């Protein structure tokens, strides 16, 4: 998708589809919705006003109203897109609004549209949103990119609906603001594209995206954006003594992939500056192994590499946005299969760190591959760790499907991530993993068990297991199992892989710039 920014009046811009945003300015309860356009152009307002007063369009979030052959403006069509209540307008709604416009255009064969920059000053009672214009440009770009994604790659009747061009039109900006808006817009494009890269990987079926294939796709991405990349397999796992990762991998005929990516900032940073380690769970298919999962819904376990995909998407964006901070990524990818060579309940494994692990359930495999991934990232020089994983069904029991799980052993690092969330617009809820939970994974046979003794607090016992391998290094664990796959179609996005985590991880990494 070609994305362009024009500093030009929307009414004069020649386009098949001009998009203008609207909010509902009704304030008191019970009052009828009152749509107001976010434009200062009288001619655009004149075209829409007759239809806005009919009550058929309420400016709800994701609502649309199409006007053909508008008068005295250069566009062929005018699309009004609702953003919901004026007083609750935030970057989140703007991102969804841009997405709604793109997903309106695509099935109608409109491949080129222009977004009129939302002019909040058009409201007589301007909401004190504090929304900076570069940020607005950024989220509009993100929303447009994210909407330009579908999951039907393998359908024979698949037709390419992707947008050719999305333009953003801004009328009034001085040179300084122009360049800030340009920068925001560019960042949004990169972040949206990188999140879509993650979503594309997650959407691939397990028979296509094997660990080896994930390695190949990563290497190709790395070469494209200029990241250093190494892809290893079984031999390296054995050489490093990754007894936990190897145990999971050995039940499959598909060899594992241990992927290492490195990003070096353009200007050298001080030796004692932080090195961020991004570790991803890359189970390309999780059958549960010998502790086999039930058949119902098992097909979804192709998305058990969603954590790895989030890290790969983040690394792609980091390589393109070039923050002044060292970042490395370790991806542990394999299948979890039942076979004659599978690891078994009761087995005792020795992780790369030397910790011994009693296996109670072979379906708790994600924490095993991450145990070695986290330890390895430390040996490669990571001073701050973050991992993402579709780790537990229990995180959905705890949090539903609105917030993913956030765990940390360090309040400062966690606060830094939470600040990043206010910018990325993603939702993570901090869960406890204090040492008083440590007993639930204590083993009498080895050092720790790979599951807690009970079903209660399953997401926390998984986090406690990982914490063991983070040790004293500041660490964040993102359990995204409940948010990695979206079951509902929304006006602004397709159902399927969400690519959750990418934007927040990038924002967090950028907050460490020297
Ligand atoms: N990959 C699953 C977790 C998962 C569940 C991801 C649902 C996405 C949606 C993980 O490997 C797993 O099976 N975890 C077990 C842990 C249990 C055996 C302690 C679970 O959540 O049931
Ligand atoms: Zn599992
Ligand atoms: Zn799993």
XYZ file of C-alpha atoms and ligand atoms in Angstrom:
538
model
C 0.000 0.000 0.000
C 1.302 3.326 -1.045
C 0.779 5.917 1.721
C 1.202 9.601 1.003
C 0.835 12.805 2.925
C -0.351 15.979 1.173
C -0.504 19.451 2.654
C -3.532 20.462 0.701
C -7.206 21.339 1.232
C -9.347 18.150 1.159
C -12.046 19.832 -0.964
C -9.564 20.375 -3.806
C -8.068 16.891 -3.751
C -9.076 14.697 -6.613
C -9.858 11.190 -5.301
C -12.434 8.415 -5.766
C -13.231 8.588 -2.041
C -12.700 11.463 0.367
C -13.091 10.463 4.025
C -14.176 12.936 6.671
C -14.457 11.958 10.326
C -17.380 12.815 12.572
C -18.063 12.643 16.310
C -21.220 12.673 18.370
C -21.325 15.895 20.395
C -24.481 15.085 22.366
C -23.500 15.245 26.015
C -26.432 14.629 28.318
C -27.974 11.178 28.790
C -31.065 10.550 26.721
C -30.202 13.347 24.273
C -30.429 12.282 20.606
C -27.035 11.736 18.944
C -25.736 14.876 17.315
C -23.090 14.222 14.651
C -20.484 16.923 14.012
C -17.921 16.797 11.215
C -14.230 17.220 12.011
C -13.654 19.596 9.132
C -13.462 23.372 8.849
C -14.426 23.254 5.188
C -17.846 24.842 4.628
C -18.292 23.212 1.255
C -17.721 19.738 2.655
C -20.037 20.477 5.584
C -22.708 21.749 3.174
C -22.639 18.468 1.236
C -23.143 16.423 4.383
C -25.419 18.587 6.504
C -28.699 17.602 4.811
C -28.036 13.923 5.540
C -26.650 14.409 9.014
C -29.851 16.096 10.117
C -31.999 13.082 9.091
C -30.785 11.018 12.044
C -29.754 8.066 9.866
C -26.103 8.573 10.810
C -25.252 8.837 14.505
C -21.445 9.093 14.313
C -21.056 5.891 16.339
C -17.608 4.299 16.203
C -17.266 2.366 12.945
C -20.479 3.822 11.457
C -20.320 5.087 7.868
C -22.376 7.286 5.541
C -21.570 7.423 1.830
C -22.526 10.398 -0.353
C -22.150 10.117 -4.113
C -21.262 12.973 -6.432
C -20.769 15.653 -3.794
C -21.047 19.210 -5.083
C -18.210 21.703 -5.515
C -15.492 19.403 -4.278
C -12.973 17.451 -6.343
C -13.719 13.993 -4.875
C -16.100 11.543 -6.608
C -17.551 10.368 -3.295
C -17.638 11.578 0.271
C -17.527 9.052 3.103
C -18.357 10.178 6.625
C -16.852 7.888 9.277
C -18.069 7.966 12.881
C -15.639 8.022 15.803
C -18.158 7.866 18.666
C -18.614 10.398 21.461
C -16.607 13.629 21.164
C -15.724 13.645 24.824
C -14.187 10.171 24.745
C -12.267 10.692 21.504
C -8.744 9.300 21.747
C -6.041 7.936 19.463
C -7.698 4.519 19.760
C -10.876 5.716 18.009
C -8.890 7.565 15.364
C -6.918 4.414 14.569
C -10.157 2.466 14.230
C -11.728 5.251 12.171
C -8.990 5.114 9.547
C -9.361 1.344 9.501
C -13.108 1.609 9.011
C -12.584 3.806 5.942
C -10.167 1.323 4.382
C -12.412 -1.658 5.066
C -15.362 0.248 3.635
C -13.477 0.990 0.413
C -11.904 -2.404 -0.304
C -14.946 -4.619 -1.012
C -16.394 -1.827 -3.194
C -13.381 -1.937 -5.478
C -12.166 1.481 -4.348
C -8.397 1.136 -4.083
C -7.500 4.750 -3.585
C -8.826 6.974 -0.837
C -7.920 10.169 0.953
C -8.379 10.863 4.651
C -9.144 14.432 5.648
C -7.041 15.165 8.729
C -9.496 15.375 11.653
C -9.776 19.056 12.545
C -10.799 19.179 16.189
C -11.004 22.956 16.014
C -14.150 22.478 13.928
C -16.021 21.667 17.137
C -17.421 24.712 18.934
C -16.686 22.922 22.195
C -13.285 21.476 21.307
C -12.602 18.413 23.489
C -9.454 18.831 25.545
C -8.064 15.570 24.239
C -4.480 16.766 24.176
C -4.073 14.823 20.943
C -0.924 16.001 19.202
C -1.143 16.195 15.431
C 1.924 14.001 14.728
C 0.308 11.307 16.866
C -2.958 11.652 15.008
C -1.060 11.190 11.723
C 0.645 8.152 13.174
C -2.483 6.346 14.357
C -4.319 7.075 11.111
C -1.463 5.451 9.206
C -1.455 2.480 11.592
C -5.205 2.029 11.333
C -5.163 2.168 7.532
C -2.360 -0.407 7.348
C -3.931 -2.766 9.871
C -7.242 -2.683 8.001
C -5.479 -3.659 4.801
C -5.025 -7.263 5.944
C -7.053 -10.407 5.333
C -6.783 -14.075 6.212
C -8.125 -15.665 3.027
C -4.737 -16.216 1.308
C -5.483 -19.872 0.617
C -9.012 -19.521 -0.776
C -9.264 -20.347 -4.476
C -11.753 -17.499 -4.882
C -9.392 -15.122 -3.128
C -9.357 -11.737 -4.783
C -6.753 -9.183 -3.976
C -8.586 -6.265 -2.385
C -5.549 -4.462 -1.086
C -5.451 -0.698 -1.267
C -3.219 0.904 -3.865
C -3.004 4.234 -2.153
C -4.107 5.936 1.047
C -3.468 9.673 1.220
C -3.673 11.890 4.258
C -4.681 15.492 3.603
C -3.662 18.237 5.988
C -4.557 21.782 5.136
C -2.791 24.095 7.514
C 0.641 23.424 8.979
C 3.840 25.415 9.221
C 7.106 23.829 8.089
C 8.008 22.496 11.545
C 4.622 20.902 12.102
C 4.692 19.509 8.576
C 7.887 17.637 9.264
C 6.584 16.333 12.615
C 3.396 15.123 10.979
C 5.461 13.519 8.215
C 7.534 11.697 10.840
C 4.445 10.496 12.725
C 2.851 9.312 9.506
C 6.000 7.412 8.519
C 6.204 5.736 11.943
C 2.583 4.677 11.690
C 3.157 3.104 8.297
C 6.181 1.162 9.548
C 4.395 -0.018 12.706
C 1.258 -1.043 10.843
C 3.278 -2.923 8.219
C 5.350 -4.652 10.909
C 2.261 -5.687 12.839
C 0.828 -7.067 9.587
C 4.070 -8.974 9.034
C 3.484 -10.652 12.420
C -0.170 -11.327 11.537
C 0.762 -12.878 8.206
C 3.142 -15.295 9.963
C 0.517 -16.189 12.579
C -2.070 -16.843 9.896
C 0.114 -19.354 8.081
C -0.967 -22.950 8.726
C 1.308 -25.306 10.635
C 2.072 -27.403 7.558
C 3.442 -24.338 5.766
C 5.048 -22.442 8.596
C 7.312 -25.079 10.126
C 10.147 -23.930 12.394
C 12.515 -24.159 9.398
C 10.191 -22.014 7.307
C 9.924 -19.475 10.136
C 13.711 -19.309 10.087
C 13.707 -18.690 6.323
C 11.049 -15.989 6.499
C 12.909 -14.316 9.343
C 16.195 -14.386 7.442
C 14.499 -12.836 4.399
C 12.922 -10.084 6.536
C 16.242 -9.452 8.292
C 18.075 -9.087 4.969
C 15.409 -6.667 3.759
C 15.548 -4.328 6.757
C 19.217 -4.744 7.698
C 19.203 -6.910 10.835
C 21.890 -9.470 11.637
C 20.328 -12.925 11.657
C 21.449 -16.431 12.562
C 19.233 -19.497 12.281
C 20.362 -22.620 14.146
C 18.863 -26.054 14.652
C 19.180 -29.246 16.724
C 22.977 -29.309 16.866
C 23.184 -25.858 18.398
C 20.515 -26.704 21.002
C 22.598 -29.708 22.048
C 25.848 -27.736 21.975
C 24.363 -25.031 24.226
C 22.834 -27.600 26.572
C 19.296 -26.368 25.972
C 17.750 -29.437 27.580
C 14.316 -27.849 28.049
C 13.893 -26.520 24.497
C 15.343 -29.714 23.024
C 12.950 -31.917 25.021
C 9.952 -30.232 23.410
C 11.522 -30.247 19.946
C 12.543 -33.886 19.852
C 9.032 -35.304 19.503
C 8.673 -33.842 16.021
C 10.084 -34.840 12.660
C 10.414 -31.142 11.910
C 13.738 -29.812 13.196
C 13.623 -26.871 15.637
C 14.836 -23.378 14.811
C 16.774 -21.201 17.220
C 16.753 -17.755 15.667
C 18.924 -14.872 16.827
C 18.448 -11.334 15.507
C 20.603 -8.358 16.359
C 19.961 -4.673 15.908
C 22.848 -2.233 16.404
C 22.088 1.500 16.530
C 23.712 3.720 13.915
C 25.711 5.731 16.468
C 27.661 3.506 18.858
C 26.228 3.483 22.398
C 28.189 3.241 25.658
C 29.301 -0.225 26.719
C 27.201 -0.008 29.872
C 24.085 1.168 27.986
C 21.184 -1.312 28.063
C 20.847 -4.198 25.648
C 17.259 -5.296 25.294
C 16.552 -9.004 24.814
C 13.286 -9.883 23.057
C 12.421 -13.559 23.494
C 9.548 -15.241 21.655
C 7.660 -18.538 21.995
C 7.556 -19.962 18.482
C 5.598 -23.223 18.732
C 4.439 -23.577 15.130
C 1.922 -26.204 16.229
C 0.974 -27.290 19.743
C -0.797 -30.646 19.943
C -0.030 -30.832 23.659
C 2.408 -33.690 22.991
C 1.858 -36.851 25.050
C -0.521 -34.821 27.254
C -2.548 -34.484 24.056
C -5.042 -31.638 23.714
C -8.709 -32.404 22.921
C -9.582 -32.228 19.207
C -11.987 -29.304 19.635
C -10.231 -26.091 18.682
C -6.837 -27.722 18.264
C -6.586 -26.195 14.768
C -6.075 -22.841 16.465
C -2.775 -24.035 17.877
C -1.057 -22.903 14.700
C -1.059 -19.494 16.393
C 1.106 -20.761 19.239
C 3.980 -18.887 17.614
C 2.204 -15.548 18.188
C 4.816 -14.471 20.739
C 7.634 -15.132 18.274
C 5.724 -13.257 15.576
C 5.278 -10.262 17.897
C 9.030 -10.125 18.490
C 9.798 -10.494 14.776
C 7.350 -7.714 13.914
C 8.891 -5.544 16.620
C 12.444 -6.227 15.376
C 11.385 -5.306 11.846
C 9.971 -1.979 13.042
C 13.017 -1.313 15.225
C 15.339 -1.882 12.259
C 13.372 0.652 10.219
C 12.793 3.273 12.933
C 16.410 3.039 14.125
C 16.250 3.896 17.843
C 19.537 4.537 19.677
C 19.491 1.342 21.715
C 20.936 -2.139 21.250
C 18.304 -4.829 20.780
C 18.653 -8.563 20.261
C 16.004 -11.200 19.837
C 15.965 -14.925 20.533
C 13.186 -16.989 18.984
C 12.681 -20.577 20.131
C 10.672 -22.400 17.514
C 9.604 -26.044 17.291
C 6.516 -28.229 17.112
C 5.014 -29.945 20.158
C 4.070 -33.421 18.896
C 3.220 -36.837 20.347
C 5.531 -39.559 19.012
C 7.915 -42.306 20.063
C 10.608 -39.701 20.598
C 8.458 -37.240 22.579
C 9.319 -36.124 26.065
C 6.987 -37.548 28.680
C 5.279 -36.578 31.928
C 7.678 -37.506 34.719
C 10.798 -36.743 32.682
C 13.407 -34.576 34.373
C 15.120 -32.039 32.120
C 18.216 -29.967 32.665
C 17.831 -26.468 31.258
C 20.736 -24.452 29.831
C 20.923 -22.566 33.153
C 21.479 -25.869 35.008
C 18.037 -25.780 36.639
C 16.361 -29.195 36.665
C 12.715 -29.387 35.643
C 10.240 -32.115 36.448
C 7.727 -32.400 33.618
C 4.156 -32.855 34.828
C 2.374 -31.971 31.626
C 3.893 -31.915 28.150
C 1.304 -29.325 27.106
C 3.083 -26.778 29.287
C 5.820 -26.640 26.619
C 5.994 -22.889 25.997
C 7.623 -22.132 29.330
C 10.231 -24.850 28.604
C 11.392 -23.374 25.309
C 11.342 -19.875 26.836
C 13.394 -21.016 29.840
C 16.319 -21.687 27.525
C 15.559 -18.669 25.343
C 15.633 -16.268 28.302
C 18.838 -17.760 29.660
C 20.486 -17.659 26.244
C 19.495 -14.009 25.719
C 21.293 -13.171 28.966
C 24.446 -14.976 27.832
C 24.298 -12.922 24.603
C 24.395 -9.739 26.685
C 20.753 -8.783 27.318
C 20.467 -6.490 30.349
C 16.673 -6.199 30.134
C 14.434 -9.059 29.063
C 10.975 -9.108 27.578
C 9.212 -12.230 26.373
C 5.924 -12.717 24.596
C 4.041 -15.982 24.473
C 0.659 -17.542 23.901
C 1.442 -19.226 27.175
C -1.727 -20.195 29.052
C -5.445 -20.665 28.559
C -5.665 -19.487 32.165
C -4.802 -15.884 31.243
C -8.141 -15.697 29.398
C -9.951 -17.127 32.425
C -8.374 -14.382 34.533
C -8.687 -11.418 32.168
C -11.233 -12.220 29.471
C -10.355 -10.969 26.013
C -9.793 -7.256 26.604
C -6.452 -7.186 28.361
C -3.471 -9.452 27.819
C -1.337 -10.439 30.808
C 1.686 -8.452 31.964
C 4.080 -9.838 34.572
C 7.363 -8.415 35.777
C 10.040 -8.866 38.431
C 10.913 -5.162 38.385
C 8.559 -2.229 39.079
C 10.606 0.339 37.125
C 10.841 -1.780 34.005
C 7.160 -2.586 34.283
C 6.251 1.100 34.675
C 8.311 1.872 31.582
C 6.311 -0.729 29.657
C 3.035 0.652 31.018
C 3.990 4.121 29.745
C 4.631 2.572 26.345
C 1.094 1.167 26.456
C -0.430 4.629 26.697
C 1.255 5.394 23.365
C 0.642 2.078 21.592
C -3.017 1.874 22.623
C -2.673 -1.825 23.491
C -4.118 -3.221 26.699
C -2.099 -5.296 29.153
C -3.045 -5.800 32.799
C -0.334 -6.338 35.396
C -0.694 -9.620 37.246
C 1.172 -10.675 40.392
C 4.245 -12.872 40.354
C 5.697 -12.198 43.766
C 7.899 -14.755 45.480
C 5.098 -15.964 47.731
C 3.779 -17.806 44.669
C 7.082 -19.645 44.269
C 5.931 -22.712 46.217
C 3.414 -23.700 43.536
C 6.183 -24.826 41.179
C 8.509 -26.397 43.777
C 9.376 -29.984 42.895
C 10.435 -32.816 45.164
C 12.145 -34.645 42.295
C 14.029 -31.734 40.717
C 14.284 -27.963 41.222
C 10.949 -26.926 39.733
C 7.912 -28.467 38.009
C 6.610 -27.252 34.663
C 3.060 -26.792 35.989
C 1.612 -25.743 39.304
C -0.046 -28.434 41.376
C -3.540 -26.956 40.909
C -5.560 -25.302 38.171
C -5.911 -22.089 40.182
C -3.784 -19.163 39.031
C -2.430 -21.072 36.029
C -1.117 -17.948 34.305
C 0.731 -16.977 37.476
C 2.414 -20.344 37.962
C 3.591 -20.157 34.335
C 4.999 -16.680 35.000
C 6.702 -17.924 38.191
C 8.384 -20.615 36.125
C 9.770 -18.049 33.642
C 10.818 -15.710 36.442
C 13.174 -18.413 37.625
C 15.130 -18.075 34.373
C 15.099 -14.280 34.266
C 16.885 -14.352 37.640
C 18.070 -10.892 38.688
C 17.712 -9.403 35.214
C 14.795 -6.942 34.872
C 12.155 -8.874 32.989
C 8.697 -8.517 31.492
C 6.493 -11.422 30.487
C 3.566 -10.881 28.129
C 1.005 -13.689 28.128
C -0.953 -13.000 24.947
C -2.832 -16.312 24.631
C -6.202 -14.587 25.150
C -5.588 -11.782 22.657
C -3.581 -13.334 19.838
C -6.573 -14.388 17.744
C -9.682 -12.251 17.210
C -12.875 -14.201 16.598
C -15.118 -11.291 15.551
C -15.056 -9.191 12.414
C -14.998 -5.465 13.238
C -15.616 -2.531 10.889
C -11.903 -1.667 11.150
C -10.297 -5.096 11.059
C -10.553 -8.621 9.815
C -10.978 -11.504 12.229
C -7.942 -13.685 12.821
C -4.432 -12.911 14.027
C -4.193 -9.679 15.993
C -0.434 -9.165 16.025
C -0.789 -8.004 19.609
C 2.362 -6.748 21.318
C 4.285 -5.413 18.319
C 3.528 -1.709 18.822
C 4.003 -1.780 22.605
C 7.295 -3.649 22.444
C 8.663 -1.165 19.885
C 7.510 1.775 22.002
C 9.089 0.223 25.089
C 12.374 -0.353 23.231
C 12.379 3.262 22.031
C 11.994 4.457 25.607
C 15.522 3.143 26.347
C 17.184 5.382 23.770
C 20.362 6.957 25.112
N -0.384 -22.989 23.779
C -1.029 -23.271 24.979
C -1.767 -22.071 25.581
C -2.912 -21.513 24.786
C -4.196 -21.840 25.115
C -2.686 -20.619 23.773
C -5.248 -21.299 24.409
C -3.738 -20.084 23.081
C -5.014 -20.416 23.405
C -0.033 -23.770 26.034
O 1.074 -24.407 25.530
C -0.766 -24.722 26.892
O -1.213 -25.693 26.380
N -0.882 -24.411 28.163
C -1.604 -25.238 29.073
C -0.848 -25.258 30.363
C -1.322 -26.311 31.321
C -1.001 -27.688 30.786
C -0.657 -26.098 32.647
C -2.999 -24.653 29.263
O -3.142 -23.435 29.246
O -3.937 -25.424 29.376
Zn 0.786 -26.467 25.193
Zn 1.664 -23.841 23.600
